[in-house]
Tab-separated table of C-alpha atoms in Angstrom:
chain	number	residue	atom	x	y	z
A	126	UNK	CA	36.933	-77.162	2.806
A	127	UNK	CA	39.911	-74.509	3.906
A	128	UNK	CA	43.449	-75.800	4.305
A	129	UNK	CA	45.950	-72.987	5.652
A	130	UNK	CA	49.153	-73.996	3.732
A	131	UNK	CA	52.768	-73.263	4.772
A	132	UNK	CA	55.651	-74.567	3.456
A	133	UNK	CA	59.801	-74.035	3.419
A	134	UNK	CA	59.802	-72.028	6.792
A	135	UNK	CA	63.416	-73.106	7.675
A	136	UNK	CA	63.032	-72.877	11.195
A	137	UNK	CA	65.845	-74.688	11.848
A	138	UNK	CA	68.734	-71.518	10.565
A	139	UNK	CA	68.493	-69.771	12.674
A	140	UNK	CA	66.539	-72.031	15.587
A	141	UNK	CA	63.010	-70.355	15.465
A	142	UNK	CA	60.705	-73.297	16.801
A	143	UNK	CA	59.907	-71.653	20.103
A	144	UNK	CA	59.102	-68.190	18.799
A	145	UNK	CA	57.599	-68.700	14.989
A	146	UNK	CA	53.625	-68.171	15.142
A	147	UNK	CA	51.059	-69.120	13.078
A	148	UNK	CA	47.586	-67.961	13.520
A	149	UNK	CA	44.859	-70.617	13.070
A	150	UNK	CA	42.545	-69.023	9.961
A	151	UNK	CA	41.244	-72.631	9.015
A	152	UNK	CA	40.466	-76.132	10.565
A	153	UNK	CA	43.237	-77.618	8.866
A	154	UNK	CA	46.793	-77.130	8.494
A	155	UNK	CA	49.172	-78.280	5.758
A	156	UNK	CA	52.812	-77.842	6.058
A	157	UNK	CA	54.243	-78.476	3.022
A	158	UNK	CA	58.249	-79.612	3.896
A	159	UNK	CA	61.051	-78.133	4.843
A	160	UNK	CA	60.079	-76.957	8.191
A	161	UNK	CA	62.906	-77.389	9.853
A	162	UNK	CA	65.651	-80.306	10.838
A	163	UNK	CA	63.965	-83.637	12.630
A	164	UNK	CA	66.416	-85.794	13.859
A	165	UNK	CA	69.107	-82.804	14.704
A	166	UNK	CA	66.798	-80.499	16.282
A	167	UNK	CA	63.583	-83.171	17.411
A	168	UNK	CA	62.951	-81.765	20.849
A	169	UNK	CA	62.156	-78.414	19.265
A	170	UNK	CA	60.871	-79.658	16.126
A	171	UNK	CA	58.337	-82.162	17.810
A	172	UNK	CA	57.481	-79.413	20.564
A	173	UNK	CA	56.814	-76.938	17.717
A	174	UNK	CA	54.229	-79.390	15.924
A	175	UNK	CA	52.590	-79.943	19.568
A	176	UNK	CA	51.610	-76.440	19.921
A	177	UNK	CA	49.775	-76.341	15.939
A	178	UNK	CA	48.061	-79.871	17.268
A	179	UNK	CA	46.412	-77.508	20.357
A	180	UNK	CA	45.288	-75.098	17.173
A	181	UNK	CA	44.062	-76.829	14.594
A	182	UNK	CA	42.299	-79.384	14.048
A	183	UNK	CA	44.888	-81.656	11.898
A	184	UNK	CA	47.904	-81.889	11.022
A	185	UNK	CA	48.912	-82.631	7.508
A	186	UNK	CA	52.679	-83.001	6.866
A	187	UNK	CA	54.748	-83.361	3.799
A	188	UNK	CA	58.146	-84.242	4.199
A	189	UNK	CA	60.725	-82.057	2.874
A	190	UNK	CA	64.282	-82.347	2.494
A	191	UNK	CA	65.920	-80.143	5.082
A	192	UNK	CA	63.702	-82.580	7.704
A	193	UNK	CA	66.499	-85.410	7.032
A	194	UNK	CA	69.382	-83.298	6.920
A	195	UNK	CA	72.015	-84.443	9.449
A	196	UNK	CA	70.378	-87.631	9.605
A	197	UNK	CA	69.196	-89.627	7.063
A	198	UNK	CA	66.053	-90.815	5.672
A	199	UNK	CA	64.939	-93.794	7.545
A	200	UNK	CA	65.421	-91.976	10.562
A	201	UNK	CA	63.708	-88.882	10.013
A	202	UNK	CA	60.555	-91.233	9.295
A	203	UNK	CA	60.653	-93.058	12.056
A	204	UNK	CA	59.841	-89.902	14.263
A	205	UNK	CA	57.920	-88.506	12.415
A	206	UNK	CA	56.029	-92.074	12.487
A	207	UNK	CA	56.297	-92.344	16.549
A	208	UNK	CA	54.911	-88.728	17.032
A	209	UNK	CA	51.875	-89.586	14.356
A	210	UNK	CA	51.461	-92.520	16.793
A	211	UNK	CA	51.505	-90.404	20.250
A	212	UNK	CA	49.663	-87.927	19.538
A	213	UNK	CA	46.898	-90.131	18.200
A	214	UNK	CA	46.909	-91.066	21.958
A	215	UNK	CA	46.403	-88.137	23.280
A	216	UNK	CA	42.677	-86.817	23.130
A	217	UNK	CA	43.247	-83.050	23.598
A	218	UNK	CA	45.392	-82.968	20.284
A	219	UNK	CA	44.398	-82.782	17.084
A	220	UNK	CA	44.998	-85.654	14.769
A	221	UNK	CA	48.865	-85.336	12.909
A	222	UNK	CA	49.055	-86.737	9.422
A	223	UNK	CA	52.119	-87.697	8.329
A	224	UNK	CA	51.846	-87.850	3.951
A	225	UNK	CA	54.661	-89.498	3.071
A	226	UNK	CA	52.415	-91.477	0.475
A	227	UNK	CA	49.910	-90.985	2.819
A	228	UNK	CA	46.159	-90.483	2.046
A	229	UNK	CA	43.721	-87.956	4.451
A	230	UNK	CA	40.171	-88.487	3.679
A	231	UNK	CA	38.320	-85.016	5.234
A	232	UNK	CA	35.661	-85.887	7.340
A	233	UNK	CA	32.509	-84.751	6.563
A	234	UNK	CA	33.367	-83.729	2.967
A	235	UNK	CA	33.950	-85.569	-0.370
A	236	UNK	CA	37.733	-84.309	-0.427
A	237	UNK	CA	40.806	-86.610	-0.668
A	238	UNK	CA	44.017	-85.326	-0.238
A	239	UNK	CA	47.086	-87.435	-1.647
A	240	UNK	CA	50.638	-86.111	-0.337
A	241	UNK	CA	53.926	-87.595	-0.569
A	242	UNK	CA	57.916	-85.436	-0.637
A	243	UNK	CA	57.082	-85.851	-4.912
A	244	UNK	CA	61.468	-86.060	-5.103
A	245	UNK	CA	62.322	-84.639	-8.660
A	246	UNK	CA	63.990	-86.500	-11.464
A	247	UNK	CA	67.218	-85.638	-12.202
A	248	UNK	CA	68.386	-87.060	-15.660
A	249	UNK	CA	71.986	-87.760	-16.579
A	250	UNK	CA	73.349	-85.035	-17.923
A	251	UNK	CA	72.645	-83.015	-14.558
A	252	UNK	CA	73.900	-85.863	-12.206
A	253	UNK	CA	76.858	-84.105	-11.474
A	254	UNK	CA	75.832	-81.107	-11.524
A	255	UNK	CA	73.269	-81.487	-8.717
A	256	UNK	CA	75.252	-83.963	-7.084
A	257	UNK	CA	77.598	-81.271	-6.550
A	258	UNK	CA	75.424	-78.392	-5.850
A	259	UNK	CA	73.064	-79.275	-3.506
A	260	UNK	CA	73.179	-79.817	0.391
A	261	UNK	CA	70.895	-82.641	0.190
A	262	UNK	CA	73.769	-84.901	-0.939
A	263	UNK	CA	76.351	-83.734	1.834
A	264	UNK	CA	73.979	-83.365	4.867
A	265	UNK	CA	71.993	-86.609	4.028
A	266	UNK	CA	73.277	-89.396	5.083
A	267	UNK	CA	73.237	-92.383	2.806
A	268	UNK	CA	71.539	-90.190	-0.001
A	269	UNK	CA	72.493	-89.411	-3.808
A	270	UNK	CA	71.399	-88.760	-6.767
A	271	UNK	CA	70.595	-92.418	-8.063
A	272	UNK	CA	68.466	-92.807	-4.559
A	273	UNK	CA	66.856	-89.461	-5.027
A	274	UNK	CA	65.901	-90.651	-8.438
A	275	UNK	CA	64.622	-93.630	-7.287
A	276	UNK	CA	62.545	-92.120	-4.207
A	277	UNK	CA	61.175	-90.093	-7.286
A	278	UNK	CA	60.208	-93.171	-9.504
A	279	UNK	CA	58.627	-94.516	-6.393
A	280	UNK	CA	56.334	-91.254	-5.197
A	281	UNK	CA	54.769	-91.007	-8.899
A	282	UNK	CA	54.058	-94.405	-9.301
A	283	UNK	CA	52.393	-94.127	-5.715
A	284	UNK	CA	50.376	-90.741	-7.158
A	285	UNK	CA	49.204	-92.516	-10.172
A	286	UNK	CA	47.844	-95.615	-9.011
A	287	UNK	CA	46.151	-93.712	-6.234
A	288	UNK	CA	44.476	-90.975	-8.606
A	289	UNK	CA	43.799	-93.743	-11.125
A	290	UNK	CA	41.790	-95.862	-8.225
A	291	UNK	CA	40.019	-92.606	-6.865
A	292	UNK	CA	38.772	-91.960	-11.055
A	293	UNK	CA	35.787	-94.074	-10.574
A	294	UNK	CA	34.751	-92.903	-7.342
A	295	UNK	CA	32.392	-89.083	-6.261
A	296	UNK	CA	36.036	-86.897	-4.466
A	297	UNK	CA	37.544	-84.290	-5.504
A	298	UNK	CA	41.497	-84.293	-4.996
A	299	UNK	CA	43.991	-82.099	-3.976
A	300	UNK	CA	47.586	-83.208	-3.987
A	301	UNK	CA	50.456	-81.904	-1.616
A	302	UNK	CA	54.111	-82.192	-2.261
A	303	UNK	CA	57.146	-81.054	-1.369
A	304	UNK	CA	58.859	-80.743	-4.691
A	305	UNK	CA	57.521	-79.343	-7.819
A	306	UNK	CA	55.308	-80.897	-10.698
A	307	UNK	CA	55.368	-78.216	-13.114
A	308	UNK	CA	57.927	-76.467	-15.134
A	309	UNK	CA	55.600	-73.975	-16.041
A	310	UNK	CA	57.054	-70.722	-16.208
A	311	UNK	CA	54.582	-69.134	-13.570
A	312	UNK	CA	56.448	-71.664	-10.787
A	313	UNK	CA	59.719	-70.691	-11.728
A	314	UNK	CA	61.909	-67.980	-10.714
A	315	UNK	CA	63.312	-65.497	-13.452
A	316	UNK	CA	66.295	-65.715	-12.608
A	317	UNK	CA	66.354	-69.351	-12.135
A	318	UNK	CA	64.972	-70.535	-15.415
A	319	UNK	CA	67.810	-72.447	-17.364
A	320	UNK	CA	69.580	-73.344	-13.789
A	321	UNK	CA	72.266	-76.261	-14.326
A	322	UNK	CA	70.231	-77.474	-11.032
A	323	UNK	CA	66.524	-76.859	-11.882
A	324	UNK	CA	66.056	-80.823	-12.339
A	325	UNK	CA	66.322	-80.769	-8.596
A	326	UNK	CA	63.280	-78.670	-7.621
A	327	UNK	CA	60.858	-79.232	-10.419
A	328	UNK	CA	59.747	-82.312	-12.627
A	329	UNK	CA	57.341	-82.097	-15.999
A	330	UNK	CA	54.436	-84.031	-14.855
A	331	UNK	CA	52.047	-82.504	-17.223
A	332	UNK	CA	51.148	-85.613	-19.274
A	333	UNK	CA	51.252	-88.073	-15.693
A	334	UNK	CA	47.704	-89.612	-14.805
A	335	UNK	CA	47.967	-87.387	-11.377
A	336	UNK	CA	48.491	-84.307	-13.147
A	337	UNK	CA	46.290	-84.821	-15.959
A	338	UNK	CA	43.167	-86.357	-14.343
A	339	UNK	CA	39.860	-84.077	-13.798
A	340	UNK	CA	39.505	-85.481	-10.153
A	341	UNK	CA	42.867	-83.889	-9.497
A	342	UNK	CA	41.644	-80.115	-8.868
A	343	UNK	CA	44.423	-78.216	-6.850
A	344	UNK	CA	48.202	-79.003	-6.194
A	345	UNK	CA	50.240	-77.110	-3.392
A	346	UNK	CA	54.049	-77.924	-3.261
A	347	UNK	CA	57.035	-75.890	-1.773
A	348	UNK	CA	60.916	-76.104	-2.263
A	349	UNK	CA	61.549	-74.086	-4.955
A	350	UNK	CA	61.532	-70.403	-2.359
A	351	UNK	CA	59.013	-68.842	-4.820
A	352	UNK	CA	55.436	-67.778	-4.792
A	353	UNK	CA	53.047	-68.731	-7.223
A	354	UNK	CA	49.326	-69.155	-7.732
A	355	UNK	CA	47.847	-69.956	-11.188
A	356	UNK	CA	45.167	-72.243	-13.033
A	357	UNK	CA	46.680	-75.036	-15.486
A	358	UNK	CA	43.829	-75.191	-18.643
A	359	UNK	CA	43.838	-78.937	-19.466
A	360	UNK	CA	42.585	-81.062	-22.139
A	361	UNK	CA	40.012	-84.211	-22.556
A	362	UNK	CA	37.457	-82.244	-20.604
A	363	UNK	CA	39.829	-82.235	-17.529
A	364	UNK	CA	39.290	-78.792	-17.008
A	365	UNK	CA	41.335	-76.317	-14.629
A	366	UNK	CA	43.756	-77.200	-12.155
A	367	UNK	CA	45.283	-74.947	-9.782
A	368	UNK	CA	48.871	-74.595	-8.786
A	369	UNK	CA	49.890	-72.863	-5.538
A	370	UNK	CA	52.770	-72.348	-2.905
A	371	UNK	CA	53.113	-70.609	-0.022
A	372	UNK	CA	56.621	-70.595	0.887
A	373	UNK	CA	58.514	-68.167	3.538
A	374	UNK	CA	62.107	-68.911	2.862
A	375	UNK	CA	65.291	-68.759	4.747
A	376	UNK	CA	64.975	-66.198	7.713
A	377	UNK	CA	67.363	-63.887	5.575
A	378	UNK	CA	66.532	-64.475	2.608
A	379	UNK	CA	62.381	-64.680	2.787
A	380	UNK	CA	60.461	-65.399	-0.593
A	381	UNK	CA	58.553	-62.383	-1.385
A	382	UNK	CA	54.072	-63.313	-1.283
A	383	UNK	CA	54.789	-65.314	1.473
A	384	UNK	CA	51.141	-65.134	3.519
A	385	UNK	CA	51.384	-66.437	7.144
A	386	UNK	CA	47.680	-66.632	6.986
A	387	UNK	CA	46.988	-67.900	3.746
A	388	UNK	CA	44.031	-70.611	3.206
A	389	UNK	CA	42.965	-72.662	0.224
A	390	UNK	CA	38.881	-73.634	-0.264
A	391	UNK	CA	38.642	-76.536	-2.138
């Protein structure tokens, strides 16, 4: 099955939901977070995912942080939740899925796809550091690090009881988050590595059940405004897993490999 994947397009600065194109190169389309701003700029934002439903043939949406910004997280949900539920009514749309811990069975295939936001740990000795240096925490409302942590210890948990119930069964998996499981130095900026902040963009999930399971066969994520696209050898007969994004960036500042176009096969 081909997914086209997009992720961190940051259509919000400067407003670009009217004019940013995609061209439909596969059935179904994953964005991947950070798309733009959902409560703050929902007209456009809602409009924008209207047009891809008249393209393709679903939807699949990962929450990313920039959607709550200016809002907060409840919120930004609950629209996203309403518009899953609308267009669902409307025949001449495709079908949006909304993955916050959501689950899209492809029809037709043996393919499950698992996607939730995936928000990073951040352990103590970085609290203040992140706490301080990212926008999440001012442009969030009701959001810090301790709940960030906690919507982290919540996702995983979510990811490994899923993959763990899927073991027994004939699917392959892919996974899609927003934030990234790896700290592998292939997903990681140069000039990044070492960050004070890194804790908020990646997590070690190399020895979790959803990382480490042979069902689990390709995992897509965003966030971090670098391109990557590698294969992760594992152990106890797991065999390969591979780790891709497909991120534009900021408008002025766009992450170079960035492929408008780009589709997985899984």
């Amino acid at each position: 099955m081909a997914v086209q994947i997009l992720s961190d397009l940051h259509l919000e600065a400067p407003k670009g939901y009217d004019i940013f194109k995609i061209v439909p190169k596969a059935p179904h389309l994953a964005f991947l977070g950070d798309i733009g701003t959902v409560a703050a700029h929902k007209e456009d934002f809602l409009n924008f995912l209207t047009r891809q439903l008249h393209r393709f043939r679903t939807v699949l949406f990962v929450p990313g942080n920039h959607e709550a910004y200016h809002s907060n997280w409840p919120e930004t949900l609950d629209i996203l939740r309403a518009f899953q539920k609308d267009a669902r009514q409307n025949p001449s749309l495709g079908e949006f899925v909304l993955l916050d811990r959501g689950v899209f069975r492809v029809p037709n295939s043996n393919l499950v796809v698992l996607g939730c936001s995936l928000f990073s740990h951040v352990p103590p000795e970085s609290h203040m550091a992140v706490s301080l240096g990212l926008n999440d925490f001012f442009r969030t409302k009701e959001w810090d690090v301790d709940a960030h942590n906690e919507a982290h210890r919540r996702d995983l948990a979510w990811l490994n009881a899923q993959v763990a119930d899927l073991e027994a069964s004939d699917v392959k998996i892919a996974i899609f988050s927003h934030w990234s499981p790896t700290l592998d130095a292939r997903a990681i900026e140069p000039r990044h590595a070492g960050s004070r902040i890194s804790s908020a963009f990646s997590t070690d999930l190399s020895n979790e059940k959803c990382f480490r399971s042979g069902k689990v066969k390709l995992w897509a994520f965003g966030h971090t405004h670098y391109n990557c696209d590698f294969v992760v050898e594992r152990g106890d007969g797991a065999g390969p897993l591979r780790i891709m994004t497909n991120q534009r960036g900021y408008y002025f500042a766009q992450a170079d490999g960035f492929d408008g176009e780009k589709t997985v096969d899984v």
